[in-house]
Coordinates of N, CA and C in Angstrom, one line a residue:
M30 N -27.5 -115.6 101.8 CA -26.8 -114.3 101.9 C -25.8 -114.3 103.2
K31 N -24.6 -114.0 103.3 CA -23.6 -113.7 104.2 C -24.4 -112.4 105.2
R32 N -24.3 -113.2 106.3 CA -24.3 -111.8 107.5 C -23.2 -112.3 108.4
E33 N -22.8 -110.9 109.0 CA -21.9 -111.0 110.1 C -22.2 -109.7 111.0
I34 N -21.6 -110.0 112.2 CA -21.8 -109.0 113.2 C -21.0 -108.1 113.3
I35 N -21.0 -106.7 113.3 CA -20.4 -105.7 113.1 C -20.6 -104.7 114.8
I36 N -19.6 -103.8 115.1 CA -19.8 -102.6 115.9 C -20.2 -101.4 115.3
T37 N -21.0 -100.6 116.1 CA -21.9 -99.8 115.5 C -21.1 -98.7 116.0
G38 N -21.5 -97.0 115.9 CA -20.6 -96.2 116.3 C -21.1 -95.7 117.7
D39 N -22.1 -96.5 118.4 CA -22.3 -96.0 120.2 C -21.9 -97.3 120.5
G40 N -21.2 -98.2 119.8 CA -20.5 -99.4 120.5 C -21.2 -101.0 120.5
S41 N -22.3 -100.4 120.3 CA -23.5 -101.8 120.6 C -23.2 -102.3 119.1
S42 N -23.5 -103.9 119.0 CA -23.6 -104.6 117.6 C -24.8 -104.5 117.1
T43 N -24.4 -105.0 115.9 CA -26.0 -105.4 115.0 C -25.3 -106.3 113.7
I44 N -26.4 -106.8 112.9 CA -25.9 -107.5 111.9 C -26.2 -107.2 110.6
H45 N -24.6 -107.2 109.9 CA -24.4 -106.9 108.7 C -24.5 -107.8 107.6
I46 N -25.4 -107.2 106.4 CA -25.5 -108.0 104.9 C -24.5 -107.6 103.9
P47 N -23.3 -107.9 103.8 CA -22.3 -107.1 103.0 C -23.1 -107.1 101.6
E48 N -24.0 -108.2 101.0 CA -24.3 -108.2 99.7 C -25.5 -107.0 99.3
W49 N -26.1 -106.4 100.5 CA -27.0 -105.6 100.2 C -26.5 -104.3 100.9
N50 N -25.0 -104.6 101.5 CA -24.3 -103.4 102.2 C -25.6 -102.5 103.5
E51 N -26.4 -103.3 103.9 CA -27.3 -102.8 104.8 C -27.3 -103.8 106.4
Q52 N -27.8 -103.1 107.4 CA -27.5 -103.5 108.4 C -28.8 -103.6 109.1
Y53 N -29.3 -104.6 110.3 CA -30.4 -104.4 111.2 C -30.4 -103.3 111.5
H54 N -29.5 -102.5 111.9 CA -29.6 -101.2 112.5 C -28.6 -100.1 112.4
S55 N -28.7 -98.9 112.5 CA -27.8 -97.9 112.3 C -26.2 -98.2 112.3
K56 N -25.8 -98.2 111.2 CA -24.1 -98.4 111.7 C -23.5 -97.3 112.6
H57 N -24.3 -95.9 112.8 CA -23.8 -94.6 113.6 C -24.2 -95.2 114.8
G58 N -25.0 -96.5 115.2 CA -25.3 -96.4 116.6 C -27.1 -97.4 116.8
A59 N -26.6 -98.6 116.8 CA -27.7 -99.6 117.2 C -28.6 -99.1 118.0
L60 N -28.1 -99.2 119.6 CA -28.9 -98.9 120.7 C -29.6 -97.1 120.4
Q61 N -28.6 -96.3 120.0 CA -29.0 -94.8 119.9 C -29.9 -94.7 119.0
E62 N -30.2 -95.8 117.8 CA -31.0 -95.4 116.7 C -32.4 -96.1 117.4
A63 N -32.4 -97.1 118.2 CA -33.3 -98.2 118.6 C -34.3 -96.9 119.7
K64 N -33.5 -96.3 120.3 CA -34.2 -95.6 121.7 C -34.6 -94.4 121.0
H65 N -34.0 -93.6 120.0 CA -34.4 -92.4 119.4 C -35.7 -92.7 118.6
V66 N -36.1 -93.7 117.6 CA -36.9 -93.7 116.7 C -38.1 -94.2 117.6
F67 N -37.9 -95.0 118.4 CA -38.9 -95.9 118.8 C -39.5 -95.9 120.0
I68 N -38.6 -95.5 121.1 CA -39.0 -94.9 122.4 C -39.1 -93.9 122.5
N69 N -38.2 -92.7 122.2 CA -38.2 -91.2 122.3 C -39.1 -90.6 121.7
T70 N -39.2 -90.9 120.4 CA -40.3 -90.3 119.3 C -41.5 -91.3 119.1
G71 N -41.8 -92.5 119.6 CA -42.9 -93.2 119.5 C -43.4 -94.0 120.8
L72 N -42.9 -94.3 121.2 CA -43.5 -94.9 122.9 C -43.7 -93.3 124.0
I73 N -42.9 -93.2 124.1 CA -43.0 -92.1 125.3 C -44.1 -91.2 124.9
P74 N -43.7 -90.5 123.7 CA -44.8 -89.7 123.1 C -46.2 -90.1 123.6
Y75 N -46.3 -91.5 122.8 CA -48.0 -92.0 123.2 C -48.2 -92.0 124.5
I76 N -47.5 -92.6 125.6 CA -47.9 -92.8 126.7 C -48.2 -91.3 127.2
N77 N -47.6 -90.4 127.1 CA -47.7 -88.6 127.5 C -48.8 -88.4 126.9
D78 N -49.2 -88.6 125.5 CA -50.8 -88.1 125.1 C -51.7 -89.0 125.3
T79 N -51.8 -90.4 125.8 CA -52.9 -91.0 125.7 C -53.1 -91.1 127.7
N80 N -52.0 -91.3 128.4 CA -52.1 -91.7 129.7 C -52.4 -92.9 129.6
K81 N -52.4 -93.9 128.6 CA -52.5 -95.3 128.7 C -51.6 -96.3 129.5
T82 N -52.2 -97.3 130.2 CA -51.2 -97.7 131.0 C -51.1 -99.6 130.4
E83 N -51.9 -99.6 129.3 CA -51.6 -100.7 128.7 C -51.3 -100.5 127.2
I84 N -50.5 -100.9 126.3 CA -50.2 -100.9 125.1 C -49.7 -102.1 124.2
S85 N -50.4 -101.7 123.1 CA -50.1 -102.8 122.5 C -49.4 -102.4 121.0
I86 N -48.4 -103.0 121.1 CA -47.4 -102.6 120.1 C -46.9 -103.7 118.5
L87 N -47.0 -103.5 117.6 CA -46.8 -104.2 116.2 C -45.2 -103.8 116.0
E88 N -44.4 -104.8 115.9 CA -43.1 -104.4 115.1 C -42.8 -105.2 114.2
I89 N -42.5 -104.3 113.3 CA -42.1 -104.8 111.5 C -40.8 -104.8 111.5
G90 N -40.3 -106.2 111.5 CA -39.2 -106.5 111.5 C -38.8 -107.1 112.9
F91 N -39.0 -107.9 113.8 CA -38.7 -108.3 114.9 C -37.0 -108.3 115.1
G92 N -36.7 -109.0 114.0 CA -35.0 -108.9 114.2 C -34.3 -109.6 115.0
T93 N -33.6 -108.5 115.6 CA -32.6 -108.9 117.1 C -32.9 -108.9 118.3
G94 N -34.2 -108.3 118.4 CA -35.0 -108.3 119.6 C -34.6 -106.7 120.3
L95 N -33.6 -105.9 119.7 CA -33.1 -104.9 120.4 C -34.6 -104.0 120.6
N96 N -35.1 -103.7 119.7 CA -36.3 -102.7 120.1 C -37.4 -103.3 121.2
A97 N -37.7 -104.6 121.3 CA -38.5 -105.0 122.5 C -37.5 -104.8 123.4
L98 N -36.4 -104.9 123.5 CA -35.5 -104.9 124.9 C -36.0 -103.6 125.3
V99 N -35.4 -102.5 124.2 CA -35.6 -101.1 125.0 C -36.8 -100.9 125.5
T100 N -37.8 -101.5 124.5 CA -39.5 -101.3 124.8 C -39.7 -101.4 126.7
W101 N -39.4 -102.9 126.8 CA -39.5 -103.4 128.1 C -38.7 -102.5 129.3
E102 N -37.5 -101.8 128.9 CA -36.7 -101.1 130.0 C -37.9 -100.0 130.0
E103 N -38.2 -99.4 128.9 CA -39.0 -98.2 129.3 C -40.2 -98.3 129.8
A104 N -40.7 -99.4 129.5 CA -42.3 -99.6 130.2 C -42.5 -100.2 131.6
S105 N -40.9 -100.6 131.9 CA -40.9 -101.4 133.1 C -40.5 -99.9 134.3
A106 N -39.7 -99.2 133.4 CA -39.5 -97.7 134.3 C -40.9 -97.0 134.5
Q107 N -41.8 -97.3 133.4 CA -43.3 -96.2 133.7 C -44.2 -97.0 134.4
N108 N -43.7 -98.2 134.6 CA -45.1 -98.9 135.0 C -46.3 -99.2 134.0
I109 N -45.8 -99.3 132.9 CA -46.4 -99.7 131.7 C -47.0 -101.0 131.3
S110 N -48.0 -101.7 130.9 CA -48.1 -103.1 130.8 C -47.4 -103.2 129.0
I111 N -47.3 -103.9 128.3 CA -46.8 -103.9 127.1 C -47.4 -105.6 126.3
K112 N -48.1 -105.2 125.3 CA -48.8 -106.2 124.7 C -48.0 -106.2 122.7
Y113 N -47.0 -107.0 122.8 CA -46.0 -106.9 121.9 C -46.2 -108.1 121.0
T114 N -46.2 -107.5 119.7 CA -46.3 -108.5 118.5 C -45.1 -108.3 117.6
G115 N -44.3 -109.1 117.5 CA -43.3 -109.2 116.5 C -43.3 -109.7 115.3
V116 N -43.2 -109.3 114.1 CA -43.2 -109.9 112.8 C -42.2 -110.1 112.3
E117 N -41.5 -111.3 112.1 CA -40.3 -111.6 111.2 C -40.2 -112.8 110.4
A118 N -40.1 -112.7 109.2 CA -39.9 -113.5 108.2 C -38.7 -114.7 108.2
Y119 N -37.6 -113.9 108.3 CA -36.4 -114.7 108.7 C -35.6 -114.5 109.9
P120 N -36.2 -115.3 111.1 CA -35.9 -115.1 112.6 C -34.0 -115.1 112.5
V121 N -33.2 -114.3 113.4 CA -32.3 -114.4 113.5 C -31.8 -115.5 114.1
A122 N -30.6 -116.4 113.6 CA -30.2 -117.9 114.0 C -29.8 -117.5 115.7
K123 N -29.7 -118.3 116.7 CA -29.2 -118.7 118.0 C -28.3 -118.2 118.2
E124 N -27.0 -118.7 117.1 CA -25.6 -118.4 117.1 C -25.4 -116.8 117.2
E125 N -26.2 -116.0 116.5 CA -25.9 -114.8 116.1 C -26.6 -114.0 117.1
V126 N -27.7 -114.2 117.8 CA -28.1 -113.2 119.0 C -27.1 -113.5 120.2
E127 N -26.7 -114.7 120.4 CA -25.4 -115.2 121.3 C -24.4 -114.2 121.1
K128 N -23.8 -113.4 119.5 CA -22.9 -112.8 119.5 C -23.2 -111.2 120.0
L129 N -24.3 -111.0 120.0 CA -24.9 -109.4 120.0 C -24.6 -109.0 121.5
N130 N -24.3 -108.0 121.5 CA -23.7 -107.3 122.7 C -24.5 -106.2 123.7
F131 N -25.9 -106.2 123.1 CA -26.8 -105.1 124.1 C -26.9 -105.1 125.3
I132 N -26.5 -106.3 125.8 CA -26.5 -106.5 127.7 C -25.6 -106.0 128.0
E133 N -24.1 -105.9 127.7 CA -23.1 -105.7 128.0 C -23.1 -104.1 127.8
V134 N -23.9 -103.5 126.9 CA -23.8 -102.0 126.5 C -24.5 -101.2 127.4
L135 N -26.0 -102.1 127.5 CA -26.9 -101.6 128.4 C -26.7 -101.5 129.9
K136 N -25.5 -102.6 130.5 CA -25.3 -102.4 131.5 C -26.2 -102.6 132.4
D137 N -27.2 -103.5 132.3 CA -29.1 -104.0 132.9 C -28.9 -105.4 133.3
P138 N -28.4 -105.7 134.3 CA -28.4 -107.4 134.8 C -29.5 -107.9 134.3
K139 N -30.7 -107.3 134.6 CA -32.0 -107.7 134.4 C -32.4 -108.3 133.0
A140 N -31.8 -107.2 132.6 CA -32.3 -107.2 130.8 C -31.4 -108.0 129.8
E141 N -30.6 -109.1 130.7 CA -30.0 -110.5 130.5 C -31.0 -111.4 130.1
F142 N -31.9 -111.3 131.2 CA -32.8 -112.7 131.5 C -33.8 -112.4 130.5
F143 N -34.2 -111.2 130.4 CA -35.8 -111.0 129.3 C -35.0 -111.2 128.1
F144 N -33.5 -110.4 127.6 CA -33.4 -111.0 126.3 C -33.3 -112.2 125.9
K145 N -32.7 -113.0 126.7 CA -32.7 -114.7 126.2 C -34.0 -115.3 126.5
D146 N -34.9 -114.9 127.2 CA -36.3 -115.0 127.0 C -37.1 -114.8 126.0
I147 N -36.9 -113.7 125.4 CA -37.8 -113.2 124.3 C -37.4 -114.2 122.8
H148 N -35.9 -114.4 122.9 CA -35.6 -115.2 121.7 C -35.8 -116.6 122.1
S149 N -35.9 -117.3 123.2 CA -35.9 -118.8 123.3 C -37.6 -118.8 123.4
S150 N -38.7 -117.9 123.3 CA -39.9 -118.0 123.5 C -40.3 -119.0 122.2
Q151 N -41.3 -119.5 122.4 CA -42.2 -120.1 121.3 C -42.8 -118.7 120.1
W152 N -42.7 -119.5 119.3 CA -43.4 -118.3 118.0 C -44.5 -119.0 117.8
E153 N -45.6 -117.7 117.7 CA -47.0 -117.9 117.0 C -47.9 -118.5 118.6
V154 N -47.4 -118.1 119.9 CA -47.9 -118.3 121.0 C -47.7 -117.1 121.9
E155 N -48.4 -116.4 122.3 CA -48.4 -115.6 123.5 C -47.7 -115.7 124.7
M156 N -46.5 -115.3 124.8 CA -45.9 -115.8 125.9 C -45.8 -114.6 126.8
E157 N -45.8 -114.6 128.4 CA -45.9 -113.7 129.2 C -44.2 -113.7 129.5
I158 N -43.7 -113.1 129.0 CA -42.0 -112.7 129.4 C -41.7 -112.4 130.9
T159 N -42.5 -111.2 131.4 CA -42.4 -110.6 132.8 C -43.3 -110.4 132.8
A160 N -43.6 -110.1 134.3 CA -45.3 -109.2 134.8 C -45.2 -108.2 134.1
G161 N -46.1 -108.1 133.0 CA -46.5 -106.7 132.2 C -45.9 -106.7 130.9
F162 N -45.2 -107.9 130.4 CA -45.0 -107.8 129.3 C -45.3 -108.8 128.8
K163 N -46.2 -109.3 127.3 CA -46.7 -110.4 126.7 C -45.7 -110.1 125.6
L164 N -45.0 -111.2 125.0 CA -44.7 -111.2 123.3 C -45.6 -112.3 122.8
T165 N -45.8 -112.0 121.4 CA -46.1 -112.7 120.5 C -45.2 -112.5 119.4
K166 N -44.7 -113.7 119.0 CA -43.6 -113.7 117.8 C -44.5 -114.5 116.5
Q167 N -44.2 -113.7 115.5 CA -45.3 -114.4 114.4 C -44.3 -114.4 113.1
K168 N -43.8 -115.7 112.3 CA -42.8 -115.9 111.5 C -44.0 -116.0 110.2
K169 N -44.1 -114.6 109.8 CA -44.7 -114.8 108.4 C -43.9 -113.3 107.6
F170 N -44.5 -113.2 106.2 CA -43.9 -112.1 105.6 C -44.9 -110.7 105.9
F171 N -44.6 -109.6 105.9 CA -45.3 -108.5 106.1 C -46.6 -108.2 105.1
Q172 N -46.4 -108.6 103.9 CA -47.7 -108.5 103.0 C -48.4 -109.5 103.5
D173 N -48.1 -110.7 104.5 CA -49.5 -111.4 105.1 C -50.2 -111.0 106.4
I174 N -49.8 -110.0 106.7 CA -50.4 -109.2 107.7 C -52.0 -108.6 107.8
E175 N -53.1 -109.2 108.3 CA -54.5 -108.9 107.8 C -55.2 -108.2 109.4
D176 N -54.3 -108.1 110.3 CA -54.9 -107.3 111.6 C -55.6 -106.0 111.2
Q177 N -56.5 -106.1 111.8 CA -57.5 -104.9 112.1 C -57.7 -104.0 113.2
K178 N -57.3 -102.9 113.5 CA -57.6 -102.1 114.7 C -57.4 -102.7 115.9
M179 N -55.9 -103.2 115.9 CA -55.5 -104.1 117.1 C -54.2 -103.5 117.6
Y180 N -53.6 -102.6 117.3 CA -52.5 -101.7 117.8 C -52.6 -100.1 117.8
D181 N -52.0 -99.9 119.2 CA -51.9 -98.4 119.5 C -50.4 -98.1 119.0
L182 N -49.3 -98.8 118.8 CA -48.2 -98.0 118.2 C -47.6 -99.5 117.1
I183 N -47.2 -98.7 116.2 CA -46.6 -99.6 115.2 C -44.6 -99.2 115.1
Y184 N -44.0 -100.1 115.2 CA -42.3 -100.0 114.9 C -42.0 -100.4 113.6
F185 N -42.2 -99.3 112.6 CA -41.6 -99.7 111.7 C -40.1 -99.8 111.1
D186 N -39.3 -101.2 111.2 CA -38.4 -101.4 111.3 C -37.7 -102.5 110.2
A187 N -38.3 -102.4 109.2 CA -38.1 -103.0 107.7 C -36.6 -102.6 107.0
F188 N -36.2 -103.9 106.5 CA -34.9 -103.4 106.0 C -35.0 -102.2 104.9
G189 N -34.0 -101.5 104.3 CA -34.3 -99.9 103.6 C -35.1 -99.9 102.7
A190 N -35.8 -99.1 102.1 CA -36.3 -98.9 100.8 C -35.5 -99.3 99.6
R191 N -34.0 -98.8 99.7 CA -33.0 -99.2 98.5 C -33.2 -100.4 98.4
V192 N -33.2 -101.6 99.0 CA -33.0 -102.8 99.1 C -34.0 -103.6 99.1
Q193 N -35.3 -103.2 99.8 CA -36.8 -103.9 99.5 C -37.8 -102.8 99.7
P194 N -37.6 -101.9 98.5 CA -38.8 -101.0 98.1 C -40.4 -101.5 98.2
E195 N -40.6 -102.8 97.8 CA -41.8 -103.2 98.1 C -42.3 -103.4 99.5
L196 N -41.5 -103.0 100.8 CA -41.9 -103.1 101.9 C -42.3 -101.8 102.3
W197 N -42.2 -100.8 101.3 CA -42.4 -99.6 101.9 C -43.3 -98.8 100.6
S198 N -44.6 -99.7 100.8 CA -45.4 -99.3 99.4 C -46.9 -99.1 100.0
V199 N -47.8 -98.6 99.2 CA -49.1 -98.3 99.4 C -49.7 -99.4 100.1
Q200 N -49.5 -100.6 99.3 CA -49.9 -101.9 99.8 C -49.6 -102.1 101.1
I201 N -48.4 -101.9 101.7 CA -48.1 -102.4 103.2 C -48.7 -101.2 104.0
F202 N -48.5 -100.4 103.6 CA -49.0 -99.1 104.6 C -50.6 -98.9 104.9
S203 N -51.0 -99.4 103.6 CA -52.4 -99.8 103.7 C -52.6 -100.9 104.8
K204 N -52.0 -101.9 105.3 CA -52.1 -102.8 105.9 C -51.7 -102.5 107.7
M205 N -50.9 -101.4 107.2 CA -50.2 -100.8 108.7 C -51.5 -99.7 109.4
Y206 N -51.7 -98.9 108.7 CA -53.2 -98.2 108.4 C -54.2 -98.8 109.4
N207 N -54.8 -100.2 108.6 CA -55.9 -101.1 108.9 C -55.5 -101.6 110.4
A208 N -54.3 -102.0 110.9 CA -53.9 -102.6 112.0 C -53.6 -101.7 113.0
L209 N -53.8 -100.1 113.1 CA -53.8 -99.5 113.9 C -55.1 -99.2 114.6
K210 N -55.5 -99.2 115.9 CA -56.4 -98.5 116.5 C -56.5 -96.8 116.0
T211 N -57.9 -96.2 116.0 CA -57.9 -94.7 115.9 C -57.0 -94.1 116.9
N212 N -56.3 -93.0 116.1 CA -55.4 -92.2 116.8 C -54.1 -93.3 117.4
G213 N -53.9 -94.4 116.3 CA -52.7 -95.1 116.6 C -51.3 -94.4 115.9
V214 N -50.0 -95.0 116.1 CA -49.1 -94.2 115.5 C -48.0 -94.9 115.2
L215 N -47.3 -95.0 113.8 CA -46.7 -95.5 113.3 C -45.3 -94.6 113.1
V216 N -44.0 -95.1 113.6 CA -42.8 -94.3 114.0 C -41.9 -95.5 112.9
T217 N -40.9 -94.7 112.3 CA -40.0 -95.4 111.4 C -38.6 -94.4 111.4
Y218 N -37.7 -95.1 111.3 CA -36.4 -94.4 111.1 C -36.4 -94.1 109.6
A219 N -37.3 -94.4 108.7 CA -37.2 -93.7 107.1 C -37.6 -92.3 107.2
A220 N -37.0 -91.6 106.1 CA -37.7 -90.1 105.5 C -37.9 -89.8 104.2
K221 N -37.7 -90.8 103.4 CA -37.9 -90.8 101.9 C -39.0 -90.0 101.5
G222 N -38.7 -89.5 100.8 CA -40.2 -88.9 99.9 C -41.3 -89.7 99.5
S223 N -40.8 -90.9 99.0 CA -41.9 -92.1 98.3 C -42.3 -92.4 99.4
V224 N -41.6 -92.8 100.8 CA -42.3 -93.5 101.8 C -43.4 -92.5 102.5
R225 N -43.0 -91.0 102.4 CA -44.2 -90.1 103.4 C -45.3 -90.2 102.7
R226 N -45.1 -89.9 100.9 CA -46.4 -90.0 100.1 C -47.1 -91.3 100.1
A227 N -46.6 -92.7 100.3 CA -47.7 -93.8 100.3 C -48.1 -93.5 101.8
M228 N -47.6 -93.2 102.8 CA -48.2 -93.1 103.9 C -49.7 -92.3 103.7
L229 N -49.2 -90.9 103.1 CA -50.3 -90.0 102.8 C -51.5 -90.7 102.3
E230 N -51.2 -91.5 101.1 CA -51.9 -91.8 100.3 C -53.0 -92.9 101.2
V231 N -52.5 -93.3 102.2 CA -53.4 -94.3 102.9 C -54.2 -93.8 103.7
G232 N -53.9 -92.5 104.0 CA -54.7 -91.7 104.9 C -54.0 -91.4 106.5
F233 N -52.9 -92.0 106.5 CA -52.0 -91.2 107.5 C -51.9 -89.6 107.6
V234 N -51.8 -89.1 108.8 CA -51.3 -87.8 109.0 C -49.9 -88.1 109.3
V235 N -48.7 -87.2 108.4 CA -47.4 -87.5 108.9 C -46.7 -86.5 109.1
E236 N -45.6 -86.5 110.0 CA -44.7 -85.7 110.5 C -43.2 -85.9 110.2
R237 N -42.5 -85.3 109.7 CA -41.2 -85.3 109.5 C -40.6 -84.6 110.9
L238 N -39.7 -85.6 111.4 CA -38.6 -85.2 113.0 C -37.6 -85.4 112.8
P239 N -36.8 -84.8 113.9 CA -35.4 -85.1 113.7 C -34.9 -86.5 114.0
G240 N -34.1 -87.3 113.0 CA -33.9 -88.4 113.1 C -32.6 -88.5 113.9
P241 N -32.2 -89.9 114.2 CA -31.0 -90.5 115.3 C -30.0 -90.1 114.4
P242 N -28.8 -90.4 115.3 CA -27.7 -89.8 114.5 C -27.0 -90.5 113.4
G243 N -26.7 -89.6 112.4 CA -26.6 -90.2 111.0 C -27.5 -90.0 110.0
K244 N -28.9 -89.6 110.7 CA -29.9 -89.4 110.1 C -30.7 -88.3 110.1
R245 N -30.7 -87.2 109.2 CA -31.4 -85.6 109.4 C -32.5 -86.0 110.0
E246 N -33.6 -86.4 109.4 CA -35.3 -86.9 109.9 C -35.8 -88.3 109.5
M247 N -36.8 -88.5 110.4 CA -37.6 -89.6 110.3 C -38.7 -89.2 110.3
L248 N -39.6 -90.4 110.2 CA -41.1 -90.0 110.3 C -42.1 -90.6 111.2
R249 N -43.0 -89.9 111.4 CA -44.1 -90.1 112.5 C -45.3 -89.9 111.6
A250 N -46.3 -91.4 111.7 CA -47.5 -91.1 110.8 C -48.6 -91.4 112.0
T251 N -49.6 -91.0 111.9 CA -50.8 -90.9 113.0 C -52.1 -91.3 112.2
K252 N -52.7 -92.5 112.7 CA -54.3 -92.8 112.0 C -55.4 -91.8 113.0
K253 N -55.8 -90.7 112.1 CA -56.7 -89.8 113.1 C -57.9 -90.1 113.0
L254 N -58.8 -89.4 114.1 CA -60.1 -90.1 114.2 C -61.2 -90.1 112.7
E255 N -61.7 -91.5 112.8 CA -62.6 -91.6 111.3 C -63.6 -91.1 111.5
I256 N -64.3 -90.5 110.6 CA -65.1 -89.7 110.6 C -66.5 -90.7 109.7

């Protein structure tokens, strides 16, 4: 499938798949979307609600590494340790990574080394990228995830339900529910009614929240205390 690098609304780049008319990030702003959905609506509220200083995160769709990058920035600023697992069935090619302009847009010289290291790190092995940030990249299909009560936070960043509806199913969200610790949180850019219903069916408490630029709403789902 053909893939091309495009510039999104906030000046940051993403990968576009013409055949699907689908992008790895929002065409309205890749960086804005990542920060709004996963940091401002996911990581920061979780830190504030729990006061935890060590947080385990599962990312569904490691992709370009942008979500890991902005997580590292925020965690560094708040002096939080992160154990990050990124699942990706089809890793982004080295040539594509080199064309992404996230470092240029962020204007953070330390971010360049971090970004290079997360993409050059081994797969299937936990790697300490920097002090306080451990990364495990797993090359597998989301359907093959069998983790149990391992994560505080899930970034659900799969391709949209329009092109891959099977990734937004009861089966997948059941796996996400099982992978979270009690009171763990899943955040996603999606807001479709079918997605919300699938989350509710497996036991999540679901909130509709304001979405990133270009989207009216997004979803946040919490695995409440099991009785």
